[in-house]
Structures are given as structure tokens and as C-alpha cells.
PDB file of C-alpha atoms in Angstrom:
ATOM      1  CA  MET A   1       0.000   0.000   0.000  1.00 47.00           C
ATOM      2  CA  PHE A   2       2.667   2.479   1.023  1.00 52.00           C
ATOM      3  CA  SER A   3       5.174   1.342  -1.596  1.00 50.00           C
ATOM      4  CA  ASP A   4       2.660   2.039  -4.395  1.00 53.00           C
ATOM      5  CA  ASN A   5       2.231   5.635  -3.223  1.00 53.00           C
ATOM      6  CA  LYS A   6       6.005   6.151  -3.071  1.00 52.00           C
ATOM      7  CA  LYS A   7       6.454   4.796  -6.595  1.00 49.00           C
ATOM      8  CA  GLU A   8       3.679   7.019  -7.927  1.00 48.00           C
ATOM      9  CA  LYS A   9       5.180  10.092  -6.222  1.00 47.00           C
ATOM     10  CA  GLN A  10       8.641   9.278  -7.646  1.00 46.00           C
ATOM     11  CA  MET A  11       7.166   9.027 -11.152  1.00 45.00           C
ATOM     12  CA  ILE A  12       5.546  12.444 -10.769  1.00 45.00           C
ATOM     13  CA  ASP A  13       8.737  13.994  -9.338  1.00 48.00           C
ATOM     14  CA  ASN A  14      10.925  12.520 -12.111  1.00 49.00           C
ATOM     15  CA  LYS A  15       8.614  13.684 -14.905  1.00 53.00           C
ATOM     16  CA  THR A  16      10.216  16.539 -16.827  1.00 58.00           C
ATOM     17  CA  SER A  17       8.289  19.549 -18.004  1.00 77.00           C
ATOM     18  CA  GLN A  18       7.798  20.747 -21.570  1.00 83.00           C
ATOM     19  CA  ASN A  19       9.256  24.067 -22.684  1.00 88.00           C
ATOM     20  CA  ILE A  20       7.123  25.927 -25.229  1.00 91.00           C
ATOM     21  CA  ILE A  21       8.238  28.745 -27.517  1.00 93.00           C
ATOM     22  CA  ALA A  22       4.974  30.150 -28.845  1.00 94.00           C
ATOM     23  CA  GLN A  23       4.235  31.379 -32.358  1.00 95.00           C
ATOM     24  CA  GLY A  24       5.214  35.030 -32.753  1.00 94.00           C
ATOM     25  CA  THR A  25       8.103  34.698 -30.277  1.00 94.00           C
ATOM     26  CA  LYS A  26      11.698  35.177 -31.426  1.00 96.00           C
ATOM     27  CA  ILE A  27      14.563  34.200 -29.146  1.00 94.00           C
ATOM     28  CA  THR A  28      18.293  34.562 -29.734  1.00 96.00           C
ATOM     29  CA  GLY A  29      20.617  32.552 -27.517  1.00 94.00           C
ATOM     30  CA  ASP A  30      21.659  29.116 -26.315  1.00 94.00           C
ATOM     31  CA  PHE A  31      19.437  26.669 -24.416  1.00 88.00           C
ATOM     32  CA  ASN A  32      20.185  23.607 -22.294  1.00 91.00           C
ATOM     33  CA  SER A  33      17.363  21.485 -20.917  1.00 88.00           C
ATOM     34  CA  GLU A  34      16.521  18.010 -19.682  1.00 89.00           C
ATOM     35  CA  GLY A  35      12.882  18.578 -20.603  1.00 89.00           C
ATOM     36  CA  ASP A  36      11.050  18.430 -23.913  1.00 92.00           C
ATOM     37  CA  PHE A  37      10.866  21.434 -26.258  1.00 90.00           C
ATOM     38  CA  ARG A  38       7.973  22.508 -28.490  1.00 95.00           C
ATOM     39  CA  ILE A  39       8.885  25.368 -30.809  1.00 96.00           C
ATOM     40  CA  ASP A  40       6.274  27.271 -32.785  1.00 97.00           C
ATOM     41  CA  GLY A  41       8.254  30.521 -32.846  1.00 96.00           C
ATOM     42  CA  THR A  42      11.775  31.380 -34.038  1.00 97.00           C
ATOM     43  CA  ILE A  43      15.060  30.499 -32.359  1.00 96.00           C
ATOM     44  CA  GLU A  44      18.488  31.687 -33.464  1.00 97.00           C
ATOM     45  CA  GLY A  45      21.064  29.840 -31.404  1.00 96.00           C
ATOM     46  CA  ASN A  46      22.015  26.472 -29.991  1.00 96.00           C
ATOM     47  CA  ILE A  47      19.748  23.937 -28.309  1.00 95.00           C
ATOM     48  CA  LYS A  48      20.983  21.016 -26.222  1.00 95.00           C
ATOM     49  CA  THR A  49      18.362  18.731 -24.699  1.00 93.00           C
ATOM     50  CA  THR A  50      17.968  15.164 -23.531  1.00 92.00           C
ATOM     51  CA  GLY A  51      14.225  15.465 -24.108  1.00 90.00           C
ATOM     52  CA  LYS A  52      12.228  15.335 -27.336  1.00 94.00           C
ATOM     53  CA  LEU A  53      12.262  18.366 -29.635  1.00 95.00           C
ATOM     54  CA  VAL A  54       9.095  19.190 -31.594  1.00 96.00           C
ATOM     55  CA  VAL A  55       9.080  21.983 -34.182  1.00 97.00           C
ATOM     56  CA  GLY A  56       5.581  22.996 -35.294  1.00 97.00           C
ATOM     57  CA  LYS A  57       4.608  24.165 -38.813  1.00 96.00           C
ATOM     58  CA  GLU A  58       5.364  27.810 -37.982  1.00 96.00           C
ATOM     59  CA  GLY A  59       8.542  26.977 -36.053  1.00 97.00           C
ATOM     60  CA  PHE A  60      12.013  27.910 -37.318  1.00 97.00           C
ATOM     61  CA  ILE A  61      15.411  27.155 -35.813  1.00 97.00           C
ATOM     62  CA  GLN A  62      18.699  28.498 -37.116  1.00 98.00           C
ATOM     63  CA  GLY A  63      21.729  27.163 -35.285  1.00 97.00           C
ATOM     64  CA  THR A  64      22.858  23.907 -33.704  1.00 97.00           C
ATOM     65  CA  ILE A  65      20.742  21.200 -32.097  1.00 96.00           C
ATOM     66  CA  GLU A  66      22.084  18.351 -29.948  1.00 96.00           C
ATOM     67  CA  GLY A  67      19.575  15.882 -28.592  1.00 94.00           C
ATOM     68  CA  THR A  68      17.908  12.511 -28.623  1.00 95.00           C
ATOM     69  CA  ASP A  69      14.783  12.657 -30.825  1.00 96.00           C
ATOM     70  CA  ALA A  70      13.293  15.424 -32.977  1.00 97.00           C
ATOM     71  CA  TYR A  71       9.994  15.784 -34.827  1.00 97.00           C
ATOM     72  CA  PHE A  72       9.849  18.520 -37.499  1.00 98.00           C
ATOM     73  CA  GLU A  73       6.888  20.094 -39.245  1.00 98.00           C
ATOM     74  CA  GLY A  74       8.636  23.469 -39.536  1.00 97.00           C
ATOM     75  CA  LYS A  75      12.035  24.712 -40.720  1.00 98.00           C
ATOM     76  CA  PHE A  76      15.621  24.202 -39.632  1.00 98.00           C
ATOM     77  CA  SER A  77      18.931  25.537 -40.893  1.00 98.00           C
ATOM     78  CA  GLY A  78      22.256  24.551 -39.339  1.00 97.00           C
ATOM     79  CA  LYS A  79      23.786  21.488 -37.686  1.00 97.00           C
ATOM     80  CA  LEU A  80      21.514  18.829 -36.203  1.00 96.00           C
ATOM     81  CA  SER A  81      22.972  15.954 -34.149  1.00 96.00           C
ATOM     82  CA  LEU A  82      20.623  13.336 -32.666  1.00 96.00           C
ATOM     83  CA  SER A  83      21.365  10.019 -30.997  1.00 94.00           C
ATOM     84  CA  GLY A  84      17.823   8.806 -31.727  1.00 95.00           C
ATOM     85  CA  THR A  85      15.283   9.415 -34.483  1.00 95.00           C
ATOM     86  CA  LEU A  86      14.697  12.428 -36.724  1.00 97.00           C
ATOM     87  CA  THR A  87      11.107  12.460 -37.990  1.00 97.00           C
ATOM     88  CA  LEU A  88      10.212  14.823 -40.849  1.00 97.00           C
ATOM     89  CA  LYS A  89       6.586  15.510 -41.714  1.00 97.00           C
ATOM     90  CA  SER A  90       5.613  16.573 -45.246  1.00 97.00           C
ATOM     91  CA  SER A  91       5.771  20.300 -44.351  1.00 97.00           C
ATOM     92  CA  ALA A  92       9.327  20.083 -42.919  1.00 98.00           C
ATOM     93  CA  HIS A  93      12.184  22.017 -44.551  1.00 97.00           C
ATOM     94  CA  ILE A  94      15.676  21.027 -43.338  1.00 97.00           C
ATOM     95  CA  GLU A  95      18.999  22.443 -44.582  1.00 97.00           C
ATOM     96  CA  GLY A  96      22.555  21.978 -43.340  1.00 96.00           C
ATOM     97  CA  GLU A  97      24.359  19.083 -41.695  1.00 96.00           C
ATOM     98  CA  VAL A  98      22.503  16.180 -40.053  1.00 96.00           C
ATOM     99  CA  ILE A  99      23.879  13.359 -37.901  1.00 95.00           C
ATOM    100  CA  VAL A 100      21.211  10.896 -36.695  1.00 96.00           C
ATOM    101  CA  GLY A 101      20.673   7.360 -35.491  1.00 94.00           C
ATOM    102  CA  LYS A 102      17.450   6.837 -37.471  1.00 95.00           C
ATOM    103  CA  LEU A 103      15.593   8.877 -40.089  1.00 95.00           C
ATOM    104  CA  ALA A 104      11.893   8.912 -41.007  1.00 96.00           C
ATOM    105  CA  VAL A 105      10.830  11.193 -43.881  1.00 95.00           C
ATOM    106  CA  GLU A 106       7.302  11.728 -45.208  1.00 96.00           C
ATOM    107  CA  PRO A 107       6.864  12.431 -48.929  1.00 96.00           C
ATOM    108  CA  GLY A 108       6.913  16.168 -49.587  1.00 96.00           C
ATOM    109  CA  ALA A 109       9.501  17.078 -46.946  1.00 97.00           C
ATOM    110  CA  THR A 110      12.502  19.122 -48.080  1.00 96.00           C
ATOM    111  CA  PHE A 111      15.775  17.560 -46.908  1.00 95.00           C
ATOM    112  CA  ASN A 112      18.765  19.448 -48.384  1.00 96.00           C
ATOM    113  CA  VAL A 113      21.553  18.238 -46.096  1.00 95.00           C
ATOM    114  CA  THR A 114      24.763  16.352 -45.694  1.00 95.00           C
ATOM    115  CA  CYS A 115      23.530  13.348 -43.702  1.00 92.00           C
ATOM    116  CA  THR A 116      25.433  10.826 -41.586  1.00 92.00           C
ATOM    117  CA  MET A 117      23.723   7.843 -39.987  1.00 91.00           C
ATOM    118  CA  LYS A 118      25.311   6.702 -36.714  1.00 84.00           C
ATOM    119  CA  ASP A 119      25.501   3.006 -35.798  1.00 69.00           C
ATOM    120  CA  SER A 120      23.431   2.050 -38.808  1.00 51.00           C
ATOM    121  CA  VAL A 121      25.817  -0.358 -40.541  1.00 52.00           C
ATOM    122  CA  LYS A 122      24.484  -3.901 -40.244  1.00 54.00           C
ATOM    123  CA  SER A 123      25.707  -6.907 -42.105  1.00 52.00           C
ATOM    124  CA  LEU A 124      23.212  -8.729 -44.278  1.00 56.00           C
ATOM    125  CA  GLY A 125      23.083 -12.490 -44.691  1.00 60.00           C
ATOM    126  CA  GLY A 126      24.486 -13.514 -41.316  1.00 55.00           C
ATOM    127  CA  GLY A 127      27.753 -11.636 -41.637  1.00 51.00           C
ATOM    128  CA  THR A 128      29.465 -13.959 -44.090  1.00 47.00           C
ATOM    129  CA  LYS A 129      30.215 -12.992 -47.634  1.00 48.00           C
ATOM    130  CA  LYS A 130      30.153 -15.501 -50.454  1.00 48.00           C
ATOM    131  CA  GLN A 131      31.925 -14.749 -53.660  1.00 47.00           C
ATOM    132  CA  GLN A 132      29.742 -15.268 -56.657  1.00 48.00           C
ATOM    133  CA  THR A 133      31.151 -16.156 -59.998  1.00 47.00           C
ATOM    134  CA  GLY A 134      29.156 -14.929 -62.900  1.00 49.00           C
ATOM    135  CA  LYS A 135      29.073 -15.983 -66.503  1.00 48.00           C
ATOM    136  CA  THR A 136      28.928 -13.449 -69.228  1.00 49.00           C
ATOM    137  CA  ALA A 137      27.458 -14.123 -72.606  1.00 50.00           C
TER     138      ALA A 137
END
């Protein structure tokens, strides 16, 4: 009985908050956060977060982003480095340099970048290579 209440309280205490930059807001500077970010305004600067980054349709970021996962409907220009997944919706417009673990792109998204996939090299066929000899006509 008591242990359930303690666990529930710990879950509430450990829950991080979401930071919101509203549409019509422009901020210049660097940000560090353990919480999630939702950006519907404009940011010129660097963002470093262990939380999820969501950029709405009207959102725009120019600078550097370091994080885990990001979900874009808006625009980004600069260097983006994620250890997790970058998800681009059809309205997303991304330019610059991108380093990600996984990439998900909807048709219609603009993705004009130099892209590097981290830890994505997997061997096919059980890791052994067989040489094939071919005949030519």
C-alpha cells in the first residue's frame, strides 16, 4: 500500500516539463534542458536537450541542435545531431548538416543536407560474404 504511493510520487517527481516557444516569439541565444521542447516561434542559437524536440509548422530554428529525438513540421537551418530518431513531416524544410541514429521522412519534406547515420551499418546475410562467380554471354 505504502510502496505504491512512493512509486507514484517518484514518477511524478521525475517527470520533466515541456518548454514551449509560442508562435510570434523570437529568441536569440543558447538553451540547455533536460525537458522536452515545443517550438512554434523562431530560435536563433544552440539547443541542447535530452528530451524530445518538436518543431511545429510555424517553427524555425537556425543554429545547432544536440539531442535525442526530434519531430519537425517546420524549418531548420544549421547542424543537427541526434542520438535517436529524426522524424520529418511533409511540411518540414531542413537544410545543413545532419547526424542521426534513425531517419523517417514523409513524402513532400525538403531535406537538403549532408547526412550521416550513426551506428546504422548492419551486415546482411548472417555476416558472411560468399563470392559469386558470374558468366557473361
